[in-house]
Coordinates of C-alpha atoms in Angstrom, one line a residue:
Chain A
M1 CA -3.7 11.1 9.2
M2 CA -2.6 13.0 6.2
E3 CA -5.5 14.8 4.7
E4 CA -7.2 13.6 1.6
K5 CA -7.2 16.0 -1.3
H6 CA -10.5 16.8 -2.9
Y7 CA -10.9 17.3 -6.6
C8 CA -12.9 20.0 -8.3
N9 CA -14.9 18.9 -11.3
P10 CA -17.6 20.8 -13.1
D11 CA -19.6 17.7 -13.6
K12 CA -19.7 16.8 -9.9
I13 CA -22.3 18.9 -8.1
Y14 CA -22.3 18.7 -4.3
V15 CA -25.9 19.2 -3.1
S16 CA -27.8 19.6 0.1
V17 CA -30.1 16.7 0.8
K18 CA -33.0 16.2 3.2
A19 CA -33.2 12.7 4.5
V20 CA -34.9 10.4 7.0
F21 CA -32.7 8.4 9.2
Y22 CA -34.3 5.2 10.5
P23 CA -33.9 3.8 14.0
D24 CA -32.2 0.7 12.5
G25 CA -29.4 2.9 10.9
G26 CA -30.8 3.1 7.4
C27 CA -31.2 6.4 5.6
K28 CA -33.5 7.6 2.8
P29 CA -33.1 10.9 1.0
T30 CA -36.4 12.7 0.6
A31 CA -35.4 15.9 -1.2
V32 CA -32.5 17.4 -3.0
I33 CA -31.7 21.1 -3.0
W34 CA -29.9 21.9 -6.2
E35 CA -27.0 24.4 -6.4
D36 CA -29.4 27.2 -7.5
G37 CA -31.5 26.7 -4.4
R38 CA -34.4 25.0 -5.9
E39 CA -35.7 22.0 -4.0
Y40 CA -36.8 18.8 -5.7
E41 CA -38.8 16.1 -3.9
I42 CA -37.7 12.5 -4.3
N43 CA -40.7 10.4 -5.0
R44 CA -39.1 7.1 -4.7
V45 CA -35.7 5.4 -4.2
T46 CA -35.6 2.5 -6.5
D47 CA -32.1 1.1 -5.9
I48 CA -29.3 1.5 -3.4
R49 CA -25.8 0.1 -4.2
R50 CA -22.1 1.0 -4.1
A51 CA -21.1 2.5 -7.4
A52 CA -18.5 4.6 -9.1
S53 CA -19.5 7.7 -11.0
L54 CA -17.3 8.0 -14.1
K55 CA -18.9 11.2 -15.2
A56 CA -18.5 13.0 -11.9
G57 CA -15.4 11.2 -10.8
G58 CA -15.9 9.6 -7.5
V59 CA -17.4 6.6 -5.6
G60 CA -20.0 6.2 -3.0
I61 CA -23.4 4.7 -2.2
R62 CA -25.6 5.4 -5.2
Y63 CA -29.3 6.0 -4.6
T64 CA -31.3 5.7 -7.8
C65 CA -34.1 8.3 -7.2
R66 CA -37.3 9.2 -9.1
V67 CA -37.7 12.9 -9.2
G68 CA -40.8 14.0 -11.0
N69 CA -40.8 11.6 -13.9
R70 CA -37.0 11.4 -14.2
E71 CA -34.6 8.9 -12.8
V72 CA -31.5 10.5 -11.3
Y73 CA -28.5 9.2 -9.4
L74 CA -27.6 10.6 -6.0
F75 CA -24.3 9.6 -4.5
L76 CA -23.4 9.6 -0.8
E77 CA -19.6 10.0 -0.7
E78 CA -18.6 9.5 2.9
D79 CA -20.4 12.4 4.5
R80 CA -21.2 14.5 1.4
W81 CA -23.9 14.0 -1.3
F82 CA -23.2 14.7 -4.9
M83 CA -25.0 14.4 -8.3
E84 CA -23.8 14.3 -11.8
K85 CA -24.4 17.2 -14.0
K86 CA -27.2 16.5 -16.5
G87 CA -26.7 14.5 -19.7
T88 CA -25.2 11.7 -17.8
R89 CA -27.2 8.7 -18.5
Chain B
M1 CA -8.4 -31.2 -2.0
E2 CA -7.0 -28.8 -4.5
R3 CA -7.0 -25.2 -3.3
V4 CA -8.6 -22.4 -5.3
I5 CA -6.5 -19.2 -5.0
L6 CA -7.2 -15.9 -6.6
H7 CA -4.8 -13.0 -6.9
S8 CA -6.4 -9.7 -7.7
D9 CA -4.3 -6.8 -9.0
L10 CA -5.8 -3.4 -9.4
N11 CA -4.5 -2.1 -12.7
N12 CA -2.2 1.0 -12.6
F13 CA -3.8 1.6 -9.2
Y14 CA -2.7 5.1 -8.3
A15 CA -3.1 6.4 -11.8
S16 CA -6.5 4.7 -12.2
V17 CA -7.8 6.3 -9.1
E18 CA -6.6 9.7 -10.2
C19 CA -8.1 9.3 -13.6
L20 CA -11.4 8.3 -12.1
H21 CA -11.5 11.5 -10.0
R22 CA -10.3 13.8 -12.8
P23 CA -12.3 13.0 -16.0
E24 CA -10.4 15.8 -17.8
I25 CA -7.2 13.9 -17.8
R26 CA -8.7 10.5 -18.5
N27 CA -7.7 10.4 -22.1
K28 CA -4.2 11.7 -21.6
A29 CA -0.9 10.1 -20.6
V30 CA -0.8 10.4 -16.8
A31 CA 1.9 9.7 -14.3
V32 CA 1.5 10.0 -10.5
C33 CA 4.8 11.3 -9.3
G34 CA 6.3 12.2 -5.9
D35 CA 7.2 15.8 -5.1
P36 CA 10.4 16.9 -6.9
A37 CA 11.0 19.7 -4.4
A38 CA 11.3 17.1 -1.6
R39 CA 13.5 15.0 -3.9
H40 CA 10.8 12.3 -4.3
G41 CA 10.3 13.2 -8.0
I42 CA 9.9 9.7 -9.5
V43 CA 7.1 8.0 -11.3
L44 CA 5.1 6.1 -8.8
A45 CA 2.4 4.9 -11.3
K46 CA 1.3 5.6 -14.8
N47 CA -1.7 4.8 -17.0
Y48 CA -1.7 2.8 -20.2
L49 CA -1.2 5.8 -22.4
A50 CA 1.9 6.8 -20.5
K51 CA 3.1 3.2 -20.6
E52 CA 2.8 3.2 -24.4
S53 CA 5.4 6.0 -24.5
G54 CA 7.8 3.7 -22.6
I55 CA 7.5 5.4 -19.3
Q56 CA 8.5 3.2 -16.4
T57 CA 7.7 3.2 -12.7
G58 CA 10.7 4.5 -10.8
E59 CA 11.9 6.9 -13.5
V60 CA 12.6 10.5 -12.6
I61 CA 10.1 13.0 -13.8
W62 CA 12.3 14.6 -16.4
Q63 CA 13.1 11.3 -18.0
A64 CA 9.5 10.5 -18.3
Q65 CA 8.7 13.9 -19.7
Q66 CA 11.4 13.5 -22.4
K67 CA 9.7 10.3 -23.5
C68 CA 6.3 12.0 -23.5
P69 CA 6.3 15.8 -23.5
E70 CA 2.5 16.0 -23.0
L71 CA 2.6 13.8 -19.9
V72 CA 0.2 15.0 -17.2
V73 CA 2.1 14.8 -13.9
V74 CA -0.1 14.6 -10.8
P75 CA 0.9 14.4 -7.1
P76 CA -0.1 11.3 -5.1
N77 CA -3.1 11.3 -2.8
Y78 CA -2.4 8.5 -0.5
P79 CA -5.5 8.8 1.8
L80 CA -7.7 8.3 -1.2
Y81 CA -5.7 5.2 -2.4
L82 CA -6.0 3.8 1.1
K83 CA -9.7 4.3 0.9
F84 CA -9.9 2.5 -2.4
S85 CA -7.7 -0.3 -1.1
R86 CA -10.1 -0.7 1.9
L87 CA -13.1 -0.7 -0.4
A88 CA -11.5 -3.4 -2.7
R89 CA -10.8 -5.5 0.4
S90 CA -14.3 -5.3 1.6
I91 CA -15.4 -6.6 -1.8
Y92 CA -13.0 -9.5 -1.4
A93 CA -14.2 -10.1 2.1
S94 CA -17.7 -10.9 0.8
Y95 CA -16.2 -14.0 -0.9
T96 CA -13.8 -15.3 1.8
D97 CA -12.3 -14.3 5.1
Q98 CA -8.9 -15.5 3.9
V99 CA -7.6 -12.3 2.2
E100 CA -4.0 -11.5 2.3
A101 CA -3.0 -8.0 1.1
F102 CA 0.2 -7.6 -0.8
G103 CA 0.7 -3.9 -0.9
L104 CA -2.2 -1.5 -1.4
D105 CA -3.3 -2.8 -4.8
E106 CA -2.8 -6.6 -4.7
A107 CA -4.4 -9.3 -2.6
W108 CA -4.6 -13.1 -2.5
L109 CA -7.9 -14.8 -1.8
D110 CA -8.3 -18.4 -0.8
V111 CA -11.8 -19.2 -2.0
T112 CA -11.5 -23.0 -1.7
G113 CA -14.3 -23.0 0.9
S114 CA -16.6 -20.7 -1.1
I115 CA -16.9 -22.6 -4.4
H116 CA -20.2 -24.2 -3.3
I117 CA -21.7 -20.9 -2.6
F118 CA -20.4 -18.6 -5.3
G119 CA -19.4 -21.0 -8.1
S120 CA -16.0 -21.8 -9.5
G121 CA -12.9 -19.7 -9.0
I122 CA -13.3 -18.3 -12.5
E123 CA -16.8 -17.3 -11.9
M124 CA -15.8 -15.6 -8.7
A125 CA -12.9 -13.9 -10.4
D126 CA -15.1 -12.5 -13.1
E127 CA -17.7 -11.3 -10.6
I128 CA -15.0 -9.6 -8.5
R129 CA -13.7 -7.8 -11.5
E130 CA -17.1 -6.7 -12.5
R131 CA -17.9 -5.4 -9.0
I132 CA -14.6 -3.6 -8.8
K133 CA -15.3 -1.9 -12.1
L134 CA -18.9 -0.9 -11.1
E135 CA -18.3 0.0 -7.5
L136 CA -14.8 1.5 -7.6
G137 CA -14.6 2.6 -11.2
V138 CA -11.1 1.0 -11.7
S139 CA -10.2 -2.2 -13.3
A140 CA -8.5 -5.4 -11.9
S141 CA -6.7 -8.4 -13.3
V142 CA -7.3 -11.6 -11.5
G143 CA -5.3 -14.8 -11.7
V144 CA -6.9 -18.1 -10.7
S145 CA -4.8 -21.0 -9.7
Y146 CA -4.1 -23.7 -7.1
N147 CA -1.3 -21.9 -5.4
K148 CA -0.4 -18.3 -4.6
I149 CA 2.6 -18.1 -7.0
F150 CA 0.8 -19.1 -10.1
A151 CA -2.2 -17.0 -9.1
K152 CA 0.0 -13.9 -9.0
L153 CA 1.7 -14.9 -12.2
G154 CA -1.8 -15.2 -13.8
S155 CA -2.9 -11.8 -12.7
D156 CA 0.2 -10.3 -14.3
M157 CA -0.3 -12.1 -17.7
K158 CA -3.3 -10.3 -19.1
K159 CA -4.0 -6.7 -18.3
P160 CA -6.2 -4.7 -17.8
D161 CA -9.5 -6.2 -16.6
A162 CA -9.0 -9.9 -17.4
T163 CA -9.1 -13.3 -15.7
T164 CA -6.3 -15.7 -16.3
I165 CA -6.4 -19.3 -15.3
I166 CA -3.2 -21.3 -14.5
S167 CA -4.3 -24.8 -13.7
K168 CA -2.5 -28.1 -13.0
D169 CA -3.3 -29.0 -16.6
N170 CA -2.1 -25.9 -18.4
F171 CA 0.7 -24.5 -16.3
K172 CA 3.4 -26.0 -18.5
Q173 CA 1.9 -24.2 -21.5
T174 CA 1.0 -20.9 -19.8
A175 CA 3.6 -20.3 -17.0
W176 CA 6.7 -22.1 -18.2
P177 CA 7.4 -20.1 -21.4
L178 CA 7.4 -16.8 -19.3
P179 CA 10.7 -15.2 -18.6
A180 CA 12.3 -16.2 -15.3
S181 CA 12.0 -12.6 -14.0
D182 CA 8.2 -12.9 -13.9
L183 CA 8.4 -15.3 -11.0
L184 CA 7.9 -13.7 -7.6
Y185 CA 11.3 -13.2 -5.9
V186 CA 13.4 -13.5 -9.1
G187 CA 15.0 -10.1 -8.9
R188 CA 17.6 -8.5 -11.0
A189 CA 20.5 -10.2 -9.3
T190 CA 19.0 -13.7 -9.5
C191 CA 18.1 -13.1 -13.1
R192 CA 21.7 -12.3 -14.0
K193 CA 22.9 -15.5 -12.3
F194 CA 20.2 -17.5 -14.1
A195 CA 21.3 -16.0 -17.4
R196 CA 24.8 -17.1 -16.8
W197 CA 23.6 -20.7 -16.3
G198 CA 21.4 -20.6 -19.4
I199 CA 18.2 -20.3 -17.4
S200 CA 15.9 -17.9 -19.1
T201 CA 12.3 -19.0 -18.6
I202 CA 10.2 -20.3 -15.6
G203 CA 10.2 -23.7 -17.3
D204 CA 14.0 -23.7 -17.3
I205 CA 14.0 -23.2 -13.5
A206 CA 11.4 -25.9 -13.1
E207 CA 13.5 -28.4 -15.1
S208 CA 16.7 -27.6 -13.4
D209 CA 18.1 -29.9 -10.7
P210 CA 16.8 -28.5 -7.4
L211 CA 20.0 -29.7 -5.7
V212 CA 22.2 -27.7 -8.1
L213 CA 20.0 -24.6 -7.6
K214 CA 20.3 -25.0 -3.9
A215 CA 24.0 -25.4 -4.1
R216 CA 24.3 -22.2 -6.2
L217 CA 21.6 -20.0 -4.6
G218 CA 21.2 -21.4 -1.2
K219 CA 17.8 -22.1 0.3
W220 CA 16.2 -19.8 -2.2
G221 CA 17.3 -21.9 -5.1
E222 CA 15.1 -24.8 -3.9
V223 CA 12.2 -22.4 -3.1
L224 CA 12.3 -20.9 -6.6
W225 CA 12.4 -24.4 -8.1
S226 CA 9.3 -25.4 -6.1
F227 CA 7.6 -22.1 -7.1
A228 CA 8.3 -22.8 -10.8
N229 CA 6.8 -26.3 -10.5
G230 CA 3.7 -25.2 -8.7
Y231 CA 4.6 -26.9 -5.4
D232 CA 4.1 -23.7 -3.4
R233 CA 2.0 -24.5 -0.4
S234 CA 2.2 -21.2 1.5
P235 CA -1.2 -20.4 2.9
V236 CA -3.2 -17.2 2.2
V237 CA -2.9 -15.6 5.6
A238 CA -6.4 -14.6 6.9
M239 CA -6.3 -11.0 8.0
G240 CA -8.6 -8.4 9.4
E241 CA -8.5 -4.9 8.1
E242 CA -5.2 -4.5 9.8
S243 CA -2.5 -6.9 8.6
I244 CA -0.4 -8.9 11.0
I245 CA 2.5 -6.7 11.9
K246 CA 5.9 -8.2 12.0
S247 CA 7.9 -5.0 12.2
V248 CA 7.3 -1.3 12.3
G249 CA 9.5 0.9 10.2
N250 CA 9.8 4.4 8.7
S251 CA 12.2 5.6 6.1
I252 CA 12.7 8.9 4.4
T253 CA 14.5 10.4 1.5
T254 CA 15.6 13.7 3.1
P255 CA 14.9 17.1 1.5
R256 CA 18.7 17.6 1.3
D257 CA 21.7 15.2 1.5
L258 CA 22.9 14.5 5.0
E259 CA 26.5 15.5 5.5
N260 CA 27.4 14.6 9.0
N261 CA 26.5 12.7 12.2
E262 CA 24.5 15.7 13.4
D263 CA 22.2 15.6 10.4
V264 CA 21.8 11.9 10.8
L265 CA 21.0 12.2 14.5
L266 CA 18.2 14.6 13.7
I267 CA 16.6 12.3 11.1
I268 CA 17.1 9.3 13.3
Y269 CA 15.3 11.0 16.2
A270 CA 12.4 12.0 13.9
L271 CA 12.1 8.4 12.5
S272 CA 12.6 6.8 15.9
E273 CA 9.8 8.9 17.4
S274 CA 7.5 7.8 14.7
V275 CA 8.5 4.1 15.0
A276 CA 8.1 4.2 18.8
A277 CA 4.7 6.0 18.6
R278 CA 3.5 3.4 16.1
L279 CA 4.8 0.5 18.2
R280 CA 2.8 2.0 21.2
E281 CA -0.2 2.5 19.0
H282 CA -0.3 -1.2 18.1
G283 CA 0.7 -2.4 21.6
F284 CA 4.2 -3.7 20.8
K285 CA 7.7 -3.5 21.9
C286 CA 10.6 -4.3 19.7
R287 CA 13.7 -6.3 20.6
T288 CA 15.7 -5.5 17.5
V289 CA 16.5 -2.2 15.7
H290 CA 17.3 -2.2 12.1
I291 CA 18.6 0.7 10.1
H292 CA 18.8 1.2 6.4
V293 CA 21.1 3.7 4.7
R294 CA 21.4 4.9 1.1
D295 CA 24.1 7.3 0.0
K296 CA 23.8 9.7 -2.8
N297 CA 25.2 7.2 -5.3
L298 CA 22.4 4.9 -4.3
F299 CA 24.7 2.5 -2.5
T300 CA 22.5 0.8 0.1
F301 CA 23.1 -1.2 3.2
G302 CA 21.2 -2.3 6.3
V303 CA 22.4 -3.5 9.7
Q304 CA 20.5 -4.5 12.8
G305 CA 21.3 -4.9 16.5
K306 CA 19.5 -6.1 19.6
L307 CA 18.2 -3.8 22.3
L308 CA 19.3 -4.6 25.8
R309 CA 15.7 -5.1 26.6
P310 CA 12.5 -4.8 24.5
G311 CA 11.3 -1.3 24.2
N312 CA 9.0 1.2 22.6
I313 CA 10.6 4.4 23.8
S314 CA 12.0 6.6 21.1
N315 CA 15.2 7.4 23.0
D316 CA 16.2 3.8 23.3
I317 CA 15.4 3.1 19.6
A318 CA 17.2 6.3 18.5
E319 CA 20.3 5.6 20.5
K320 CA 20.6 2.0 19.2
A321 CA 20.0 3.2 15.7
M322 CA 22.6 5.9 16.0
A323 CA 25.1 3.5 17.5
L324 CA 24.6 1.1 14.6
F325 CA 25.0 4.0 12.2
R326 CA 28.2 5.2 13.8
S327 CA 29.8 1.8 13.9
H328 CA 28.9 1.0 10.3
Y329 CA 29.2 4.2 8.2
S330 CA 32.4 5.9 7.5
W331 CA 31.1 8.9 5.5
A332 CA 32.4 8.0 2.1
H333 CA 29.5 9.9 0.6
P334 CA 26.7 12.1 1.8
I335 CA 23.5 10.3 2.5
R336 CA 20.2 10.4 0.6
S337 CA 17.9 8.3 2.6
I338 CA 17.6 6.6 6.0
G339 CA 15.2 4.1 7.5
V340 CA 14.7 2.9 11.1
R341 CA 12.7 -0.2 11.8
G342 CA 11.8 -2.0 15.0
C343 CA 11.5 -5.8 14.5
D344 CA 11.3 -8.9 16.6
L345 CA 8.1 -7.6 18.2
I346 CA 6.5 -8.7 21.4
A347 CA 3.3 -7.6 23.0
A348 CA 3.8 -4.5 25.1
D349 CA 2.1 -5.9 28.1
S350 CA 4.1 -9.2 28.2
H351 CA 6.2 -10.0 31.2
E352 CA 9.7 -8.9 31.2
Q353 CA 12.9 -9.5 33.1
L354 CA 13.8 -6.4 35.1
S355 CA 17.4 -5.6 35.6
L356 CA 19.1 -4.8 38.8
F357 CA 21.5 -2.4 37.2
T358 CA 19.1 0.0 35.4
D359 CA 17.1 2.7 36.9
E360 CA 13.5 1.3 36.6
E361 CA 11.9 4.5 37.9
K362 CA 13.6 6.6 35.2
R363 CA 12.3 4.1 32.7
I364 CA 8.7 4.3 33.9
K365 CA 9.0 8.1 33.8
Q366 CA 10.2 8.0 30.2
E367 CA 7.3 5.8 29.3
K368 CA 4.9 8.2 30.9
I369 CA 6.5 11.1 29.0
E370 CA 6.1 9.4 25.7
A371 CA 2.5 8.5 26.4
T372 CA 1.8 12.1 27.3
L373 CA 3.5 13.2 24.0
D374 CA 1.2 10.8 22.1
T375 CA -1.9 12.4 23.7
L376 CA -0.7 16.0 23.1
R377 CA 0.1 15.2 19.4
C378 CA -3.2 13.5 19.0
R379 CA -5.0 16.6 20.3
F380 CA -2.9 19.4 19.0
G381 CA -1.1 18.0 16.0
H382 CA 2.3 16.5 15.4
F383 CA 4.3 19.7 15.6
S384 CA 2.8 20.9 18.9
V385 CA 5.6 19.2 20.8
Q386 CA 9.0 18.7 19.3
R387 CA 12.5 17.8 20.4
A388 CA 14.8 20.8 20.5
V389 CA 17.3 19.1 18.3
L390 CA 14.8 19.1 15.5
L391 CA 14.5 22.8 15.6
K392 CA 18.2 23.2 14.8
D393 CA 17.5 22.5 11.1
R394 CA 14.1 23.6 10.0
E395 CA 14.3 21.9 6.7
L396 CA 15.2 18.5 8.0
G397 CA 13.3 18.9 11.3
S398 CA 10.0 19.6 9.6
I399 CA 9.4 16.1 8.4
N400 CA 6.6 14.1 9.9
P401 CA 7.3 10.5 9.3
K402 CA 4.4 9.1 11.2
E403 CA 1.8 10.6 9.1
E404 CA 3.4 11.4 5.8
H405 CA 5.4 8.3 5.0
I406 CA 3.7 5.1 4.7
I407 CA 5.6 2.0 3.7
H408 CA 3.7 -0.4 1.6
P409 CA 5.6 -3.4 0.3
L410 CA 5.1 -6.5 2.4
A411 CA 7.1 -9.6 2.5
F412 CA 5.6 -12.7 0.8
F413 CA 6.8 -14.8 3.7
K414 CA 5.7 -12.8 6.7
G415 CA 8.6 -12.0 8.9
G416 CA 11.0 -13.1 6.1
K417 CA 10.9 -16.8 7.1
L418 CA 11.1 -19.4 4.5
P419 CA 8.3 -22.0 4.4

């Protein structure tokens, strides 16, 4: 197959994610490691759905996560995780 | 019972997907264009801002840039469009299993059986549009009707992001005033004929005498008349992810004009290898080979011929294609593009009549060689094994039709058969 081109976009931040994979195939992210290396624990995942990110430019499975007392979106785009740069919502 | 058919059309599909992924160009005039260096430099899709400057699909890049100097030209990213097309289809699949794709960006849905679960056709259409917007970040227009033709007409009427209803009660007010050319299968040639006979709208077609239309246009005259009257009964063909394949073809606009039989032979080998490999991949053999030739003045013709026996070996296909070419082209002009297609397909493992007069062992050997080639290419890439003839001209020989050239348009009547 011809290779898919990827787009660079300053508002789309690919991040490392720690996650639990369940025996039934489900998956829940538990922590995000931001581009500067700091790790943020995800307290709760409140919503999971397919969604597009207009800000970051992309689509995927969107996890609405509670980090500290903030709500953030974490997107799983095929096999990579990304977040939108702040000031999104 | 009256059917409920939706036709969903993703607006400015390629351009919308590009704009979603590149926020920086979202508010500019954007055109997705082929590669001018490979002579594919035409507008494949454009967004609404580009449309406002009068840019049309199929125009060459410089024409488009003359109309709109600040036009942002981006190259196509087919794998991404395929992904979006799949995602859209999986949304459709949650409403019905009867989904018929028409190219990458359009699909018909027969939702007659789902109205008791998801509500009326209009409600489903609105929900689908909303989901496409939220989940895919692009917009869709949906037509709702009781047949496929009017559903498609509806999706074309209001863009972007709108639902249009053409019902038995309102089709005379909504569909009939539209120009005849809006009707599926009324192309430029038919349109010219219609104009000569004073037919300018869909209503005019509908109110013509079907026998007269048939006498003038043949079978299609009657078909178009029934389309215009909403009598189309063609079913939405339920399909899996993979559509029902009626033929396998590849064509290419070559990096330079082809000047002689040798050039053509080279391209035909490259195309035939791809066609044969794809036939094998899907478990088919073809009985007929069709070629399509366009010269540099854009004069186009197609011819087909039967193979002695069904096959999926590139040599057989290439030889047939070359024979067809030799007997039908006199080299009035250099050639710009060529296509090879295998049609009249049968399952590869179906029984066949062996011949006493051909060397079966040689044939089996050839089949083995080609299967080996498939494996090698799968493991080490397309160019790991090549025909020597392709090395004679690096520029022409370096094309990879199997992976780089995907043909999208599909026939409305699968296999070109009339209903």
